[in-house]
PDB file of C-alpha atoms in Angstrom:
ATOM      1  CA  UNK G  13       7.595  11.523  13.197  1.00  0.00           C
ATOM      2  CA  UNK G  14       6.036   9.168  15.924  1.00  0.00           C
ATOM      3  CA  UNK G  15       2.347   9.080  15.949  1.00  0.00           C
ATOM      4  CA  UNK G  16       0.693   7.109  18.737  1.00  0.00           C
ATOM      5  CA  UNK G  17       3.611   4.617  19.084  1.00  0.00           C
ATOM      6  CA  UNK G  18       4.779   3.977  15.734  1.00  0.00           C
ATOM      7  CA  UNK G  19       7.173   5.708  13.335  1.00  0.00           C
ATOM      8  CA  UNK G  20       5.167   7.484  10.386  1.00  0.00           C
ATOM      9  CA  UNK G  21       8.409   7.472   8.085  1.00  0.00           C
ATOM     10  CA  UNK G  22       8.367   3.698   8.128  1.00  0.00           C
ATOM     11  CA  UNK G  23       4.408   3.645   7.761  1.00  0.00           C
ATOM     12  CA  UNK G  24       5.189   5.891   4.573  1.00  0.00           C
ATOM     13  CA  UNK G  25       8.168   3.628   3.504  1.00  0.00           C
ATOM     14  CA  UNK G  26       5.933   0.839   3.389  1.00  0.00           C
ATOM     15  CA  UNK G  27       3.133   2.271   1.398  1.00  0.00           C
ATOM     16  CA  UNK G  28       5.811   3.334  -1.344  1.00  0.00           C
ATOM     17  CA  UNK G  29       7.138  -0.159  -1.388  1.00  0.00           C
ATOM     18  CA  UNK G  30       3.759  -1.751  -1.950  1.00  0.00           C
ATOM     19  CA  UNK G  31       3.069   0.885  -4.494  1.00  0.00           C
ATOM     20  CA  UNK G  32       6.348  -0.012  -6.156  1.00  0.00           C
ATOM     21  CA  UNK G  33       5.461  -3.411  -6.395  1.00  0.00           C
ATOM     22  CA  UNK G  34       2.087  -2.951  -7.767  1.00  0.00           C
ATOM     23  CA  UNK G  35       3.711  -0.994 -10.492  1.00  0.00           C
ATOM     24  CA  UNK G  36       6.207  -3.709 -11.085  1.00  0.00           C
ATOM     25  CA  UNK G  37       3.692  -6.540 -11.208  1.00  0.00           C
ATOM     26  CA  UNK G  38       1.627  -4.425 -13.294  1.00  0.00           C
ATOM     27  CA  UNK G  39       4.432  -4.098 -15.710  1.00  0.00           C
ATOM     28  CA  UNK G  40       5.126  -7.812 -15.572  1.00  0.00           C
ATOM     29  CA  UNK G  41       1.822  -8.728 -16.542  1.00  0.00           C
ATOM     30  CA  UNK G  42       1.856  -6.466 -19.487  1.00  0.00           C
ATOM     31  CA  UNK G  43       5.351  -7.773 -20.488  1.00  0.00           C
ATOM     32  CA  UNK G  44       4.082 -11.265 -20.240  1.00  0.00           C
ATOM     33  CA  UNK G  45       0.813 -10.622 -21.985  1.00  0.00           C
ATOM     34  CA  UNK G  46       2.544  -9.130 -24.985  1.00  0.00           C
ATOM     35  CA  UNK G  47       5.492 -11.839 -25.041  1.00  0.00           C
ATOM     36  CA  UNK G  48       5.873 -13.920 -28.322  1.00  0.00           C
ATOM     37  CA  UNK G  49       6.242 -17.520 -28.535  1.00  0.00           C
ATOM     38  CA  UNK G  50       6.862 -17.306 -32.111  1.00  0.00           C
ATOM     39  CA  UNK G  51      10.841 -18.155 -31.158  1.00  0.00           C
ATOM     40  CA  UNK G  52       9.719 -21.566 -29.754  1.00  0.00           C
ATOM     41  CA  UNK G  53       9.266 -24.559 -32.081  1.00  0.00           C
ATOM     42  CA  UNK G  54       5.728 -25.183 -33.141  1.00  0.00           C
ATOM     43  CA  UNK G  55       5.211 -28.274 -31.229  1.00  0.00           C
ATOM     44  CA  UNK G  56       5.597 -26.490 -27.660  1.00  0.00           C
ATOM     45  CA  UNK G  57       4.121 -22.919 -28.707  1.00  0.00           C
ATOM     46  CA  UNK G  58       0.925 -23.779 -27.009  1.00  0.00           C
ATOM     47  CA  UNK G  59       2.598 -24.717 -23.664  1.00  0.00           C
ATOM     48  CA  UNK G  60       4.758 -21.426 -24.220  1.00  0.00           C
ATOM     49  CA  UNK G  61       1.471 -19.603 -24.619  1.00  0.00           C
ATOM     50  CA  UNK G  62      -0.085 -21.144 -21.582  1.00  0.00           C
ATOM     51  CA  UNK G  63       3.018 -20.669 -19.492  1.00  0.00           C
ATOM     52  CA  UNK G  64       2.899 -17.078 -20.291  1.00  0.00           C
ATOM     53  CA  UNK G  65      -0.600 -16.441 -19.921  1.00  0.00           C
ATOM     54  CA  UNK G  66      -0.631 -18.160 -16.428  1.00  0.00           C
ATOM     55  CA  UNK G  67       2.518 -15.951 -15.378  1.00  0.00           C
ATOM     56  CA  UNK G  68       0.525 -13.008 -16.710  1.00  0.00           C
ATOM     57  CA  UNK G  69      -2.518 -13.699 -14.504  1.00  0.00           C
ATOM     58  CA  UNK G  70      -0.247 -14.382 -11.515  1.00  0.00           C
ATOM     59  CA  UNK G  71       1.669 -11.100 -12.185  1.00  0.00           C
ATOM     60  CA  UNK G  72      -2.048  -9.486 -12.400  1.00  0.00           C
ATOM     61  CA  UNK G  73      -3.198 -10.899  -8.936  1.00  0.00           C
ATOM     62  CA  UNK G  74      -0.020  -9.921  -7.232  1.00  0.00           C
ATOM     63  CA  UNK G  75      -0.390  -6.251  -8.474  1.00  0.00           C
ATOM     64  CA  UNK G  76      -4.291  -6.140  -7.037  1.00  0.00           C
ATOM     65  CA  UNK G  77      -2.479  -7.815  -3.933  1.00  0.00           C
ATOM     66  CA  UNK G  78       0.010  -5.210  -3.517  1.00  0.00           C
ATOM     67  CA  UNK G  79      -2.471  -2.316  -4.378  1.00  0.00           C
ATOM     68  CA  UNK G  80      -4.779  -3.642  -1.559  1.00  0.00           C
ATOM     69  CA  UNK G  81      -1.837  -3.385   0.938  1.00  0.00           C
ATOM     70  CA  UNK G  82      -0.803  -0.010  -0.237  1.00  0.00           C
ATOM     71  CA  UNK G  83      -4.669   1.278   0.282  1.00  0.00           C
ATOM     72  CA  UNK G  84      -5.047  -0.375   3.469  1.00  0.00           C
ATOM     73  CA  UNK G  85      -1.965   1.117   4.826  1.00  0.00           C
ATOM     74  CA  UNK G  86      -2.726   4.491   3.430  1.00  0.00           C
ATOM     75  CA  UNK G  87      -6.104   4.145   5.056  1.00  0.00           C
ATOM     76  CA  UNK G  88      -4.726   3.197   8.190  1.00  0.00           C
ATOM     77  CA  UNK G  89      -1.787   6.060   8.150  1.00  0.00           C
ATOM     78  CA  UNK G  90      -4.608   8.669   7.482  1.00  0.00           C
ATOM     79  CA  UNK G  91      -6.664   7.293  10.363  1.00  0.00           C
ATOM     80  CA  UNK G  92      -3.582   7.448  12.965  1.00  0.00           C
ATOM     81  CA  UNK G  93      -2.937  11.342  11.755  1.00  0.00           C
ATOM     82  CA  UNK G  94      -6.495  12.187  11.949  1.00  0.00           C
ATOM     83  CA  UNK G  95      -6.715  10.724  15.835  1.00  0.00           C
ATOM     84  CA  UNK G  96      -3.343  12.170  16.587  1.00  0.00           C
ATOM     85  CA  UNK G  97      -4.635  15.409  15.376  1.00  0.00           C
ATOM     86  CA  UNK G  98      -7.698  15.274  17.131  1.00  0.00           C
ATOM     87  CA  UNK G  99      -6.086  14.401  20.472  1.00  0.00           C
ATOM     88  CA  UNK G 100      -3.557  17.080  20.094  1.00  0.00           C
ATOM     89  CA  UNK G 101      -6.297  19.509  19.445  1.00  0.00           C
ATOM     90  CA  UNK G 102      -8.454  18.569  22.151  1.00  0.00           C
ATOM     91  CA  UNK G 103      -5.492  18.599  24.640  1.00  0.00           C
ATOM     92  CA  UNK G 104      -4.490  21.960  23.485  1.00  0.00           C
ATOM     93  CA  UNK G 105      -8.384  23.112  24.409  1.00  0.00           C
ATOM     94  CA  UNK G 106      -7.939  22.293  27.873  1.00  0.00           C
ATOM     95  CA  UNK G 107      -7.904  24.568  30.524  1.00  0.00           C
ATOM     96  CA  UNK G 108      -6.056  24.331  33.407  1.00  0.00           C
ATOM     97  CA  UNK G 109      -7.701  26.605  35.589  1.00  0.00           C
ATOM     98  CA  UNK G 110     -10.402  25.382  38.098  1.00  0.00           C
ATOM     99  CA  UNK G 111     -13.750  26.587  39.438  1.00  0.00           C
ATOM    100  CA  UNK G 112     -15.173  29.982  38.739  1.00  0.00           C
ATOM    101  CA  UNK G 113     -11.823  31.361  37.300  1.00  0.00           C
ATOM    102  CA  UNK G 114     -12.716  29.184  34.156  1.00  0.00           C
TER     103      UNK G 114
END
Protein backbone atom coordinates (compact mmCIF):
# COMPACT_ATOMS: atom_id res chain seq x y z
CA UNK A 1 0.00 0.00 0.00
CA UNK A 2 1.30 3.41 -0.93
CA UNK A 3 0.63 6.32 1.38
CA UNK A 4 1.58 9.80 0.25
CA UNK A 5 4.24 8.48 -2.10
CA UNK A 6 5.94 5.89 0.09
CA UNK A 7 5.40 2.19 0.57
CA UNK A 8 3.79 1.43 3.91
CA UNK A 9 4.86 -2.21 3.73
CA UNK A 10 8.52 -1.16 3.51
CA UNK A 11 8.07 1.16 6.48
CA UNK A 12 6.49 -1.65 8.50
CA UNK A 13 9.34 -3.99 7.55
CA UNK A 14 11.88 -1.40 8.70
CA UNK A 15 10.04 -1.03 12.01
CA UNK A 16 10.05 -4.81 12.45
CA UNK A 17 13.78 -4.98 11.64
CA UNK A 18 14.63 -2.31 14.21
CA UNK A 19 12.46 -4.02 16.84
CA UNK A 20 14.20 -7.32 16.13
CA UNK A 21 17.58 -5.64 16.47
CA UNK A 22 16.46 -4.17 19.82
CA UNK A 23 15.57 -7.68 21.01
CA UNK A 24 18.86 -9.14 19.77
CA UNK A 25 20.94 -6.44 21.43
CA UNK A 26 18.98 -6.74 24.67
CA UNK A 27 19.66 -10.48 24.60
CA UNK A 28 23.34 -9.87 23.90
CA UNK A 29 23.51 -7.45 26.83
CA UNK A 30 21.99 -10.07 29.13
CA UNK A 31 24.31 -12.81 27.88
CA UNK A 32 27.40 -10.65 28.21
CA UNK A 33 26.36 -9.40 31.66
CA UNK A 34 25.93 -12.93 32.99
CA UNK A 35 28.96 -14.49 31.27
CA UNK A 36 31.59 -15.88 33.58
CA UNK A 37 35.31 -15.29 33.43
CA UNK A 38 36.03 -18.29 35.68
CA UNK A 39 37.43 -20.24 32.73
CA UNK A 40 40.15 -17.66 32.23
CA UNK A 41 43.46 -17.70 34.08
CA UNK A 42 43.30 -15.58 37.26
CA UNK A 43 45.78 -13.09 35.85
CA UNK A 44 43.44 -12.09 33.01
CA UNK A 45 40.06 -12.42 34.75
CA UNK A 46 39.88 -8.68 35.58
CA UNK A 47 40.53 -7.80 31.93
CA UNK A 48 37.96 -10.39 30.83
CA UNK A 49 35.39 -8.99 33.25
CA UNK A 50 36.04 -5.45 31.98
CA UNK A 51 35.72 -6.67 28.38
CA UNK A 52 32.34 -8.29 29.12
CA UNK A 53 31.14 -5.26 31.06
CA UNK A 54 32.04 -2.84 28.27
CA UNK A 55 30.51 -4.97 25.52
CA UNK A 56 27.35 -5.46 27.59
CA UNK A 57 27.20 -1.66 27.83
CA UNK A 58 27.63 -1.27 24.07
CA UNK A 59 24.91 -3.84 23.46
CA UNK A 60 22.58 -2.03 25.87
CA UNK A 61 23.22 1.30 24.18
CA UNK A 62 22.61 -0.29 20.78
CA UNK A 63 19.30 -1.70 22.01
CA UNK A 64 18.20 1.76 23.15
CA UNK A 65 19.18 3.27 19.79
CA UNK A 66 17.34 0.54 17.86
CA UNK A 67 14.26 1.03 20.06
CA UNK A 68 14.42 4.76 19.37
CA UNK A 69 14.50 4.20 15.61
CA UNK A 70 11.59 1.75 15.81
CA UNK A 71 9.55 4.17 17.91
CA UNK A 72 10.33 7.12 15.61
CA UNK A 73 9.41 5.14 12.49
CA UNK A 74 6.22 3.94 14.16
CA UNK A 75 5.27 7.52 15.04
CA UNK A 76 6.02 8.70 11.50
CA UNK A 77 4.02 5.84 10.01
CA UNK A 78 1.07 6.63 12.27
CA UNK A 79 1.27 10.30 11.27
CA UNK A 80 1.36 9.42 7.57
CA UNK A 81 -1.67 7.16 7.92
CA UNK A 82 -3.61 9.75 9.93
CA UNK A 83 -2.82 12.45 7.38
CA UNK A 84 -3.73 10.20 4.47
CA UNK A 85 -7.02 9.17 6.12
CA UNK A 86 -7.88 12.82 6.86
CA UNK A 87 -7.22 13.90 3.28
CA UNK A 88 -9.23 10.95 1.97
CA UNK A 89 -12.14 11.84 4.25
CA UNK A 90 -12.07 15.49 3.20
CA UNK A 91 -12.06 14.57 -0.49
CA UNK A 92 -15.02 12.29 0.12
CA UNK A 93 -16.88 15.22 1.70
CA UNK A 94 -16.39 17.44 -1.35
CA UNK A 95 -19.50 18.13 -3.33
CA UNK A 96 -19.05 18.60 -7.06
CA UNK A 97 -22.19 20.64 -7.48
CA UNK A 98 -21.93 24.41 -7.81
CA UNK A 99 -24.14 27.29 -6.82
CA UNK A 100 -27.59 26.96 -5.22
CA UNK A 101 -27.91 23.28 -6.11
CA UNK A 102 -25.46 22.47 -3.33
